Each structure stands twice: as structure tokens, then as C-alpha cells.
Coordinates of C-alpha atoms and ligand atoms in Angstrom, one line a residue:
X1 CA 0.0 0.0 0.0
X2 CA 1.0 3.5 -1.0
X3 CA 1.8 5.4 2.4
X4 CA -0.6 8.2 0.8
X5 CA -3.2 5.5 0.8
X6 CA -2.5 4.4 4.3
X7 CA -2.5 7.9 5.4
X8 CA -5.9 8.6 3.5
X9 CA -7.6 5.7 5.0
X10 CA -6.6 6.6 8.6
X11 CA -7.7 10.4 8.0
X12 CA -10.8 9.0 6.8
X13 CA -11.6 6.6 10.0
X14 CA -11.0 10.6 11.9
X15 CA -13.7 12.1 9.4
X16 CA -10.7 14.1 8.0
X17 CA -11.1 13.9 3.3
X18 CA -7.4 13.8 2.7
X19 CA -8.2 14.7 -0.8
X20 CA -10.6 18.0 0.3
X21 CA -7.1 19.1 2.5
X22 CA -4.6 19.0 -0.5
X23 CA -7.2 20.3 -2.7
X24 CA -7.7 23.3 -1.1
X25 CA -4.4 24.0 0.1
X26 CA -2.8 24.2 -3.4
X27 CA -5.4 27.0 -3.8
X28 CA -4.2 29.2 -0.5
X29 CA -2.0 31.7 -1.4
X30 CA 1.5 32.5 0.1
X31 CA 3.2 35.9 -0.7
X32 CA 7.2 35.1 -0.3
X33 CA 8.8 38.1 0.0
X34 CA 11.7 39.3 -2.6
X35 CA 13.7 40.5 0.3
X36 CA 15.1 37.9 1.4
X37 CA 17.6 37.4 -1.7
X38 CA 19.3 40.5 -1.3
X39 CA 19.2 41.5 2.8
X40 CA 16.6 44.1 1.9
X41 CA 19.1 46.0 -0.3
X42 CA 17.1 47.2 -3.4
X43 CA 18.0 48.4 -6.1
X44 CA 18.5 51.8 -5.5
X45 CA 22.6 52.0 -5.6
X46 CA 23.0 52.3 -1.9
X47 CA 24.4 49.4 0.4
X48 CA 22.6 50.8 3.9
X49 CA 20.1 48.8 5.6
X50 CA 18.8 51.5 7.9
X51 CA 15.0 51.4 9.8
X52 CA 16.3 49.7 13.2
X53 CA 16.1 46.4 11.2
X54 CA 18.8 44.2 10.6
X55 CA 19.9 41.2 8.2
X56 CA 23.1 39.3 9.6
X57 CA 25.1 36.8 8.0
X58 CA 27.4 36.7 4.6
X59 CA 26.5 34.0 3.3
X60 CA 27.4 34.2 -0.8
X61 CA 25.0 35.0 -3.0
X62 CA 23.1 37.9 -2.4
X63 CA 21.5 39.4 -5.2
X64 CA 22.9 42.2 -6.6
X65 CA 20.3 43.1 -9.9
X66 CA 16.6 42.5 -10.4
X67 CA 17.3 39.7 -13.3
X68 CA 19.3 38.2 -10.4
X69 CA 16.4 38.2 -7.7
X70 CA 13.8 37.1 -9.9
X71 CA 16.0 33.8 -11.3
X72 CA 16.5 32.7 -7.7
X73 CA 13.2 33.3 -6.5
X74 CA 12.0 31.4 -9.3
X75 CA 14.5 28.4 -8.0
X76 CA 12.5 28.8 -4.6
X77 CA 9.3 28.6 -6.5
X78 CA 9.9 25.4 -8.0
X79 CA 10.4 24.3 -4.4
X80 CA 7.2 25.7 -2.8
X81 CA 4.1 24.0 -4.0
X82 CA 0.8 25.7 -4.4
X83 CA -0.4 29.6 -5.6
X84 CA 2.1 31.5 -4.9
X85 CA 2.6 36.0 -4.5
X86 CA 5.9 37.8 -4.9
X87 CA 5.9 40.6 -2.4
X88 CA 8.2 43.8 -3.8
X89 CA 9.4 47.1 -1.5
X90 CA 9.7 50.3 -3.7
X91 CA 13.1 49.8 -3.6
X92 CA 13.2 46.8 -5.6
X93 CA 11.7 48.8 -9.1
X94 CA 14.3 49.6 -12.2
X95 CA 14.6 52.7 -9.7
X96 CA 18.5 53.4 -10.0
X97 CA 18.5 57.3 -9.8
X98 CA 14.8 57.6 -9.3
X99 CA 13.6 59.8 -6.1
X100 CA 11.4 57.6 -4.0
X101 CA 8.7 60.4 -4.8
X102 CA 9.0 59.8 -8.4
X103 CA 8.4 56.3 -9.0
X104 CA 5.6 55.1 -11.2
X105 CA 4.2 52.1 -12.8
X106 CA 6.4 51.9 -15.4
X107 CA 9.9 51.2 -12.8
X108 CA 7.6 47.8 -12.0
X109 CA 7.1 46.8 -15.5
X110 CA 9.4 44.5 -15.5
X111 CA 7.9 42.7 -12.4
X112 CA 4.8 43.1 -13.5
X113 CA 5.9 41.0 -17.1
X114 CA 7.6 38.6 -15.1
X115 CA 4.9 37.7 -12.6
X116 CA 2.0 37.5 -15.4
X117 CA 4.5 34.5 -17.3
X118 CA 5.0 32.9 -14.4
X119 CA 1.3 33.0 -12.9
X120 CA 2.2 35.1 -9.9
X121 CA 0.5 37.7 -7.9
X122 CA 2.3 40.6 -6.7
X123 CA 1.9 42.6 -3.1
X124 CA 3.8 46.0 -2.7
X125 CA 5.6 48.1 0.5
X126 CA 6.5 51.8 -0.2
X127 CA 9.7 52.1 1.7
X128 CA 10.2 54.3 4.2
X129 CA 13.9 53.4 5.1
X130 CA 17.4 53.2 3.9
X131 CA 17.2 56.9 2.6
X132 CA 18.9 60.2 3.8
X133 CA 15.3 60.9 4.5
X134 CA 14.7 58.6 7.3
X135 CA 18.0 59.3 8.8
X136 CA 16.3 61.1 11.9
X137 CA 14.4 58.1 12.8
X138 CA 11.6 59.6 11.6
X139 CA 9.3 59.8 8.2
X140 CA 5.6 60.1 8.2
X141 CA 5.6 62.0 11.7
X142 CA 8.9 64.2 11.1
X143 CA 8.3 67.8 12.7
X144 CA 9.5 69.1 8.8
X145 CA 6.4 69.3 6.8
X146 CA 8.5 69.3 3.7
X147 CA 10.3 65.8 4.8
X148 CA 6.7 64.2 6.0
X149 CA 5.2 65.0 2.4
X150 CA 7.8 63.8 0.4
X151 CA 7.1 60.6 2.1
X152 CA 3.3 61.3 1.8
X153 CA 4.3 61.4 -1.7
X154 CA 6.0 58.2 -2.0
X155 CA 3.5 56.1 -0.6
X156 CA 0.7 57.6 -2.8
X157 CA 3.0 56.9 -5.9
X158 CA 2.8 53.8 -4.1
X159 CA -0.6 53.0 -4.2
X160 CA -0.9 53.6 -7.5
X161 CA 1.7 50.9 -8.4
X162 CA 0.3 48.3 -5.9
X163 CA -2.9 49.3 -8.4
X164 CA -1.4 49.1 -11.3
X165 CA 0.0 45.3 -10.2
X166 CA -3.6 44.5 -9.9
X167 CA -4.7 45.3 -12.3
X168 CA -2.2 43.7 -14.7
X169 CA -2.7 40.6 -13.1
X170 CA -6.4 40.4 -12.1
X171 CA -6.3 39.9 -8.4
X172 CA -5.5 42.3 -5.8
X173 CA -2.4 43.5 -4.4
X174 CA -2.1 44.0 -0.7
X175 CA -0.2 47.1 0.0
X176 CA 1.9 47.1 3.4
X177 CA 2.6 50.5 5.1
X178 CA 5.4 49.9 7.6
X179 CA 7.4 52.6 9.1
X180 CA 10.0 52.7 11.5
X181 CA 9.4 56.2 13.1
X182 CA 10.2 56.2 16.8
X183 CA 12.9 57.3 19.5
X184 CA 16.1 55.5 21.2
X185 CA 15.4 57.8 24.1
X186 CA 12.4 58.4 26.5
X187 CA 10.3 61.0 24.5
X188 CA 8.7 64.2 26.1
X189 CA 6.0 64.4 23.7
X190 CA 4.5 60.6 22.7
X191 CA 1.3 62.2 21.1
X192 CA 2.4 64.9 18.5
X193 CA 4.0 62.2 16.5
X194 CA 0.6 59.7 16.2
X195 CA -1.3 62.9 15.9
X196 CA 1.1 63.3 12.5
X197 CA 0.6 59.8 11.3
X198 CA -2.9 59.8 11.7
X199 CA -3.0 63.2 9.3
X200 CA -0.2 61.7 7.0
X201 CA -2.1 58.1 6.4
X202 CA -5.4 60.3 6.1
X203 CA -3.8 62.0 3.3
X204 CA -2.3 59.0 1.6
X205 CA -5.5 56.8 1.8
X206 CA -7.8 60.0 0.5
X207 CA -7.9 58.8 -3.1
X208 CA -9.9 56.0 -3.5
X209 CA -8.8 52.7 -5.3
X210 CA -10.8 49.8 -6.2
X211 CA -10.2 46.8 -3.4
X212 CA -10.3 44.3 -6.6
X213 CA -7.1 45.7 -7.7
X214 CA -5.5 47.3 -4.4
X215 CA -5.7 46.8 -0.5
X216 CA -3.9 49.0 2.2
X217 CA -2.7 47.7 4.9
X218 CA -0.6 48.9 8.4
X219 CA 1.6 47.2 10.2
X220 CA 2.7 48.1 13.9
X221 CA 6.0 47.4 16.0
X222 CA 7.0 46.9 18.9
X223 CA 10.6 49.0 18.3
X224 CA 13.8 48.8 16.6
X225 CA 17.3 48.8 17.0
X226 CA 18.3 51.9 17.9
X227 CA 14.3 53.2 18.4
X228 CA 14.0 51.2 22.1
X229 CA 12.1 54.0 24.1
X230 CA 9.3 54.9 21.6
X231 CA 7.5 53.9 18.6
X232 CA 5.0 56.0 17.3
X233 CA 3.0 53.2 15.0
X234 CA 2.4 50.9 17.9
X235 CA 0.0 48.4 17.8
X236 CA -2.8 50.5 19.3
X237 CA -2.2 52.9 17.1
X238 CA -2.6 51.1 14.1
X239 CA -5.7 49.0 15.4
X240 CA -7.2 52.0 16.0
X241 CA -6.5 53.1 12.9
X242 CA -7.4 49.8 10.7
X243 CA -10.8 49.6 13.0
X244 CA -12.0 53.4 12.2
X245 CA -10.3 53.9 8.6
X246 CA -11.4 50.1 6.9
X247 CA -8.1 49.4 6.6
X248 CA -6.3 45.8 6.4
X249 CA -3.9 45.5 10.0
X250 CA -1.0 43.9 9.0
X251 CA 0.4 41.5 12.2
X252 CA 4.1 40.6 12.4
X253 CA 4.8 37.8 14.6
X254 CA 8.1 39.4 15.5
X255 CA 6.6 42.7 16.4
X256 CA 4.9 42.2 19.9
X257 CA 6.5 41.2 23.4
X258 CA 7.9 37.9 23.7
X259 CA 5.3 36.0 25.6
X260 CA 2.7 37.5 22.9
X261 CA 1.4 35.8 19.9
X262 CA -0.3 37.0 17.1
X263 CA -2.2 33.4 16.7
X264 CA -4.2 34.8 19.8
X265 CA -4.5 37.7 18.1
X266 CA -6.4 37.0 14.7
X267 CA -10.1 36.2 16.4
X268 CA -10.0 39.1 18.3
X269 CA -9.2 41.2 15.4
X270 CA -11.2 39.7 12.9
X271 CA -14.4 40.7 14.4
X272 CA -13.5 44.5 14.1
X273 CA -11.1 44.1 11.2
X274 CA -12.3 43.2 7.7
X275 CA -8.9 42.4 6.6
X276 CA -6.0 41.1 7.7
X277 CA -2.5 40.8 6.4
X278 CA 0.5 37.9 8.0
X279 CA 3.8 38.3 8.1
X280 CA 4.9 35.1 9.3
X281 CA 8.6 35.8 10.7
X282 CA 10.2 33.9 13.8
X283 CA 11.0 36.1 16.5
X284 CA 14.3 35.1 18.8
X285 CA 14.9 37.1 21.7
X286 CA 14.2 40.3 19.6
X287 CA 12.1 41.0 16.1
X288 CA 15.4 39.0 14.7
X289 CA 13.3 37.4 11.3
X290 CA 14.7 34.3 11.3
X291 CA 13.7 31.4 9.0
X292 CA 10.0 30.6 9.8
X293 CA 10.1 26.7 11.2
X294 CA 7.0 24.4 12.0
X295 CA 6.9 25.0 15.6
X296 CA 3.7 25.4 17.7
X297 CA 2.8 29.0 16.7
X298 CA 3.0 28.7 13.1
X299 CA 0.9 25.4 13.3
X300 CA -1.1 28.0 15.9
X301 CA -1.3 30.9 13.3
X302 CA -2.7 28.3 10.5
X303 CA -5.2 26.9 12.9
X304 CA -6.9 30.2 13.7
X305 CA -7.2 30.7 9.9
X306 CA -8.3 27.3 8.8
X307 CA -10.7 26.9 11.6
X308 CA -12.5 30.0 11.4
X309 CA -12.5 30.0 8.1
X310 CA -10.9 33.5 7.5
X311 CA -8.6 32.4 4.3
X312 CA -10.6 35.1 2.4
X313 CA -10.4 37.6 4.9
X314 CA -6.6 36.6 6.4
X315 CA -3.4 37.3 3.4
X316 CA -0.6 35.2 4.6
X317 CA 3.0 36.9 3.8
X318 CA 6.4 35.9 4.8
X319 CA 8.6 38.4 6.7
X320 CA 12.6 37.7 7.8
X321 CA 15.4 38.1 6.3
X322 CA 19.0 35.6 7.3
X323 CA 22.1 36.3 5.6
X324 CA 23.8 34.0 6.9
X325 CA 22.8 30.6 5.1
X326 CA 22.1 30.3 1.3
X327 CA 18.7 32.3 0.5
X328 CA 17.2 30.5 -2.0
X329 CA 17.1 27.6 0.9
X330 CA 15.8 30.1 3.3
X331 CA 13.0 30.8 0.7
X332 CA 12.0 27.4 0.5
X333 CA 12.2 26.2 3.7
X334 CA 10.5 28.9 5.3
X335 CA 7.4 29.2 2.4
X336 CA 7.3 24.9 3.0
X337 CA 6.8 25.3 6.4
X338 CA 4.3 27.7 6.2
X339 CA 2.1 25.2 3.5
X340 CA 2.8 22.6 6.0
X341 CA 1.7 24.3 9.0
X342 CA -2.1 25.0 7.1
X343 CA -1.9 21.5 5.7
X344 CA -1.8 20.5 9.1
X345 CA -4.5 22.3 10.1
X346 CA -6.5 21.5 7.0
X347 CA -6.2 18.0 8.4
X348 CA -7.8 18.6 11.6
X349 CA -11.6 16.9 12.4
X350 CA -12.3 20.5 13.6
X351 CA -16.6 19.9 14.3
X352 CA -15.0 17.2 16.2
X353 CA -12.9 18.9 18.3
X354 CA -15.7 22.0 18.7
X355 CA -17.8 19.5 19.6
X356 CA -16.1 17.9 21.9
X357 CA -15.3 21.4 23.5
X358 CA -18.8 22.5 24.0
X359 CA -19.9 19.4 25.2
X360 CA -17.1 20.2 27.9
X361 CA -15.5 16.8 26.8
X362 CA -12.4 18.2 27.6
X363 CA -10.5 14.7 27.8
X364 CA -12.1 14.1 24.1
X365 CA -10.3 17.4 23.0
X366 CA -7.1 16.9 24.5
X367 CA -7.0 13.5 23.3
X368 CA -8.0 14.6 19.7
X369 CA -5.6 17.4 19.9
X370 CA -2.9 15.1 21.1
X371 CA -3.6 11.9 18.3
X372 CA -3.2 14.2 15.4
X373 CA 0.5 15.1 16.2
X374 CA 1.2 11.8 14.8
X375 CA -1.1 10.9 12.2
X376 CA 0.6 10.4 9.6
X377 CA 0.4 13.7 7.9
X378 CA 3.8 13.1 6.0
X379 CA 2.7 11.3 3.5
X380 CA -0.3 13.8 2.4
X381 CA 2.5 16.0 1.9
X382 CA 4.8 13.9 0.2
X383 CA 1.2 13.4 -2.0
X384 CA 0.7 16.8 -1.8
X385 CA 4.1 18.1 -3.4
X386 CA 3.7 15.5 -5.9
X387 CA 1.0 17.0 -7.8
X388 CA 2.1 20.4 -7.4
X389 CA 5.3 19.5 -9.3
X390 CA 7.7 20.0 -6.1
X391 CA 10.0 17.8 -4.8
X392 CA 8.8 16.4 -1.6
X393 CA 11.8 15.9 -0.1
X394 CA 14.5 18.9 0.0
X395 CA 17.6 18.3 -0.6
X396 CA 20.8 20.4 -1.0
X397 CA 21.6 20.1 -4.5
X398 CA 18.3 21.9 -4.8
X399 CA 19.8 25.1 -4.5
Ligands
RNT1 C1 10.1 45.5 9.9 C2 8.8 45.1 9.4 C3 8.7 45.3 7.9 C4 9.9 44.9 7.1 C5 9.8 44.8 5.7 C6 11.1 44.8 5.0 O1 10.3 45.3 11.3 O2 8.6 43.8 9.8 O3 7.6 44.6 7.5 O4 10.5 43.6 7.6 O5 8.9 45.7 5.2
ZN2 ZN1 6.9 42.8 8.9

């Protein structure tokens, strides 16, 4: 017997249609994000990494042109099975010698072509980092009016690309608005700053743009190196915001305190949020984006989407950038882990365990809970990557 068959016919004595699980998960799409080929560099000509972030590691092969990025993440690609997004910052455009408030469309083309011949959604970040702009820790909510609109500037020109990517490919593109804006030092005045943002995403969001083509989104933080005391877009904030604006809230699962997690998170939100965007990272000690691994919060995170059935509602990105082993892996391994993790929960007798819980058969759901850990889930994956063309096995010759 086939172990795919074997693991069918056990899922099937749990009520749990194999087939349904690797059905529907081919379908669920995973945006991987380009900046993890190059250490968030871009394209721009400069080498700083500025923003209170920080990718470690030299580890050879970092891209150094857009042709370059694109040819490895299409060697990930081939290694991640199921619908897959490519998620761009600004800085990653044919933008050599282009002022962040001049891009347009046409510095994406390229992307745009690429993504359409290779079946691939796009998402979009403006980036407000790595610039002599940002250099006083602060963008969107700098005291200088002229400094806070040309940023204002660069995130519209922003939209209108995250647009124009939808509409080239027919399916929207989730636009994340991330700043680092904050203070190494204890600040005397912790309200003039939000008061800014407020006014400066106001003004950014004002025009209007079709959610079939374009969604915005805001993600908050918890700090940044350098930025310890204070940061203005703090998750309040930005709740707040997403709540009475009808924007997306973007969670990062590196951006909260270290006994929080955002898989706790995603109920609470989604009955006041209509949208919600992921980015699945791996916290250690500090918002250090390491290489996203199947441990209990990832399988967590796809629970709370599966279950509640929020995949329409929930936009699952990836977020962390290593240097330090080869990227394409880091890709791979990373995206996989993610597919496993809602495979997993795809493969869970969920009315069974609900039922269970409100019949206060709290033994049942334990005992449920605790059986599927070794089911043998392998082997739908093995089944899985088969007929999505992927190897099922990585191996290192793979990259
Ligand atoms: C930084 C945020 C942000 C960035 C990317 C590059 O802490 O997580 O999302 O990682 O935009
Ligand atoms: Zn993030």
C-alpha cells in the first residue's frame, strides 16, 4: 500500500477527506517576500540597511540586480508548492537614480511581465527606510512638513503601483505600510508624533482605489534597533486606525512582546477588522526574522485561519530576512513550512474537536488534539508536493 493511501484511509476513520485538504491548500495563497535574496538592499545604488532592522550573515549569493532576484526566486518557487505571490518594496523597481517620490508604474514593469509569465500575484511596500530621509528616525511623523510630504508622496506613488499590479494581473495586491518612526530615548511628547501619522495616512489613503485591484494595509512594531524608548505606529495605534479607517492590519509575529502571539491575536481582530495581512517571521529574543520553522505557533497561526475560516479575509505573507545561510534555501524552507503548517490544520476533524469542546468533553479534546500530532500527515504532503510539481523531499543540491 502507497503510504498516501494508508494515510488517506486513517484520516478517513478521523472524518478528516485527505483529498478535500490537498485540494484546497494548493489553492491558498502564500506571498514570499523578494527581500530575502538580497538583505533588503534594493536596487537603488546604496548598500545601507537603515530602519532599526537588521539582516546578519554573509553567506554568498546575495542578489545584486533585479534579473538576479527574480532567477532565484524562481529556484524557490519550483520548491514551494501551491499559488504562490511575490511581495516587492519600492526599492526593488528599475529605480537606479529615481527619487522615491517619483516612482511610477512603469519602474515595476518588469515585475509586473515577469509575474503574469510565471502566474504570480504581486503585493507592494513603499519604503520608508534606507534613505537620507529617514535618517532622523523619523518619516511620516517628522516635525518638517517638507520631509513628511515627500514621504506622503512616495507612498501615494505607491498605491498607484500596488494598483497598477492589480490590475495587470487580475487579483488584488495587498499594500503594506510599515514605518519605523520612533525614538532611542524616553520621549517628552508621545502624542504629536501619532497625531502626525494619523494626518499623513489620512492623506495617503484619501484617493480611493478599487479593493479588486488594491488593498492597504498597516503594520505596527514593537521598536527597533536603535528606536527602544518609543514607537509611534504601535499596535494600538494602528488597530485604532485599521478599525476606524477600513483598513487591512498587518500583524508581524516578530513585532509584539515575547510572551505574545499574534495566533491569539487573529479572532480578536477579525471581528472588528475586515482584513488582515500575515507576516509570518520567527522572533528570537528580539524582532530578529529568522527562517520561519513548523513549531507550535506557526501550526497555531494556520489553525486560527483554517478553523474560522478566514482564508478570504486573512493574506498570509512571509517576513525575515537571514544572511547567513544560502537564500534560496531560506526561501524554501520557510514558504514549506508555512504550507505545512495549514496543511496540518487542513487536516484537523475541527466539528469534532468544537464538539467535543462544548460538550465540555475536555478529555475528548485533548486527546484529539494530542492523536493528530502523529497521524501520519507526512505522507499527504509527500502526495501533496507531488501533484504540485515540487520535490517532496528537500535536498541540498536543490539550491
Ligand atoms: C520591519 C517590518 C517590515 C519589514 C519589511 C522589509 O520590522 O517587519 O515589514 O520587515 O517591510
Ligand atoms: Zn513585517
Amino acid at each position: 500500500m502507497k503510504p498516501y493511501d494508508y494515510a488517506r484511509e486513517r484520516y478517513a476513520a478521523m472524518g478528516v477527506d485527505t483529498e478535500a485538504a490537498v485540494e484546497r491548500l494548493a489553492g491558498i495563497p502564500v506571498s514570499l517576500h523578494c527581500w530575502q535574496g538580497d538583505d533588503v538592499r534594493g536596487f537603488e545604488g546604496g548598500d545601507e540597511l537603515t530602519g532599526g532592522i537588521q539582516s546578519t550573515g554573509n553567506y554568498p549569493g546575495r542578489a545584486k540586480t533585479a534579473d538576479e532576484l527574480r532567477s532565484n526566486l524562481r529556484k524557490a518557487l519550483a520548491l514551494i508548492p501551491g499559488r504562490a505571490k511575490v511581495n516587492l518594496h519600492a526599492i526593488y523597481g528599475d529605480v537606479a537614480g529615481v527619487e522615491r517620490d517619483a516612482i511610477e508604474p512603469k519602474h515595476f514593469a518588469a515585475w509586473a511581465d515577469w509575474a503574469e509569465e510565471n502566474g504570480l500575484g504581486l503585493d507592494f511596500n513603499p519604503t520608508l527606510f534606507s534613505h537620507a530621509k529617514s535618517a532622523d528616525g523619523l518619516t511620516l511623523t517628522h516635525p518638517d512638513k517638507a520631509i513628511r510630504e515627500f514621504w506622503i508622496e512616495h507612498c501615494k506613488r505607491s498605491r498607484k503601483i500596488s494598483e497598477y499590479f492589480g490590475r495587470r494581473l487580475g487579483q488584488p495586491s495587498v499594500m503594506n505600510l510599515w514605518i519605523a518612526d520612533g525614538m532611542k530615548d524616553i520621549p517628552a511628547d508621545r502624542l504629536t508624533p501619532r497625531a502626525r501619522l494619523a494626518d499623513a495616512l489620512d492623506d495617503i489613503f484619501s484617493e480611493r482605489i478599487s479593493p479588486e485591484f488594491h488593498i492597504d494595509a498597516v503594520e505596527s512594531k514593537l521598536f527597533g534597533i536603535g528606536l527602544e524608548s518609543y514607537t509611534v505606529g504601535s499596535h494600538e495605534f494602528y488597530l485604532g486606525y485599521a478599525v476606524k479607517n477600513g483598513t487591512a492590519l498587518c500583524l508581524d509575529s516578530g513585532h509584539f512582546h515575547p510572551t505574545e502571539v499574534i495566533s491569539n491575536k487573529i479572532s480578536a481582530v477579525s471581528l472588528f477588522v475586515n482584513k488582515l495581512l500575515l507576516h509570518v517571521s520567527r522572533p528570537v529574543r528580539w524582532d530578529s526574522d529568522h527562517v520561519v520553522v513548523l513549531d507550535d505557533e506557526l501550526c497555531a497561526i494556520a489553525q486560527e485561519i483554517i478553523r474560522h475560516g478566514l482564508l478570504g479575509r486573512v493574506f498570509i505573507g512571509l517576513d525575515y530576512f537571514d544572511g547567513s545561510i544560502n537564500r534560496v534555501a531560506a526561501w524554501a524552507i520557510g514558504a514549506r513550512n508555512m504550507r505545512k503548517a495549514l496543511l496540518l490544520a487542513l487536516l484537523e476533524p475541527y466539528a469534532e474537536l468544537r464538539g467535543a469542546e462544548s460538550d465540555f468533553d475536555f478529555t475528548k479534546r485533548l486527546m484529539l488534539l494530542e492523536e493528530l500530532k502523529t497521524m501520519p500527515w507526512q505522507a499527504v504532503w509527500e502526495e501533496y508536493c507531488e501533484r504540485n510539481g515540487a520535490p517532496p523531499i528537500l535536498a541540498s543540491d536543490m539550491f
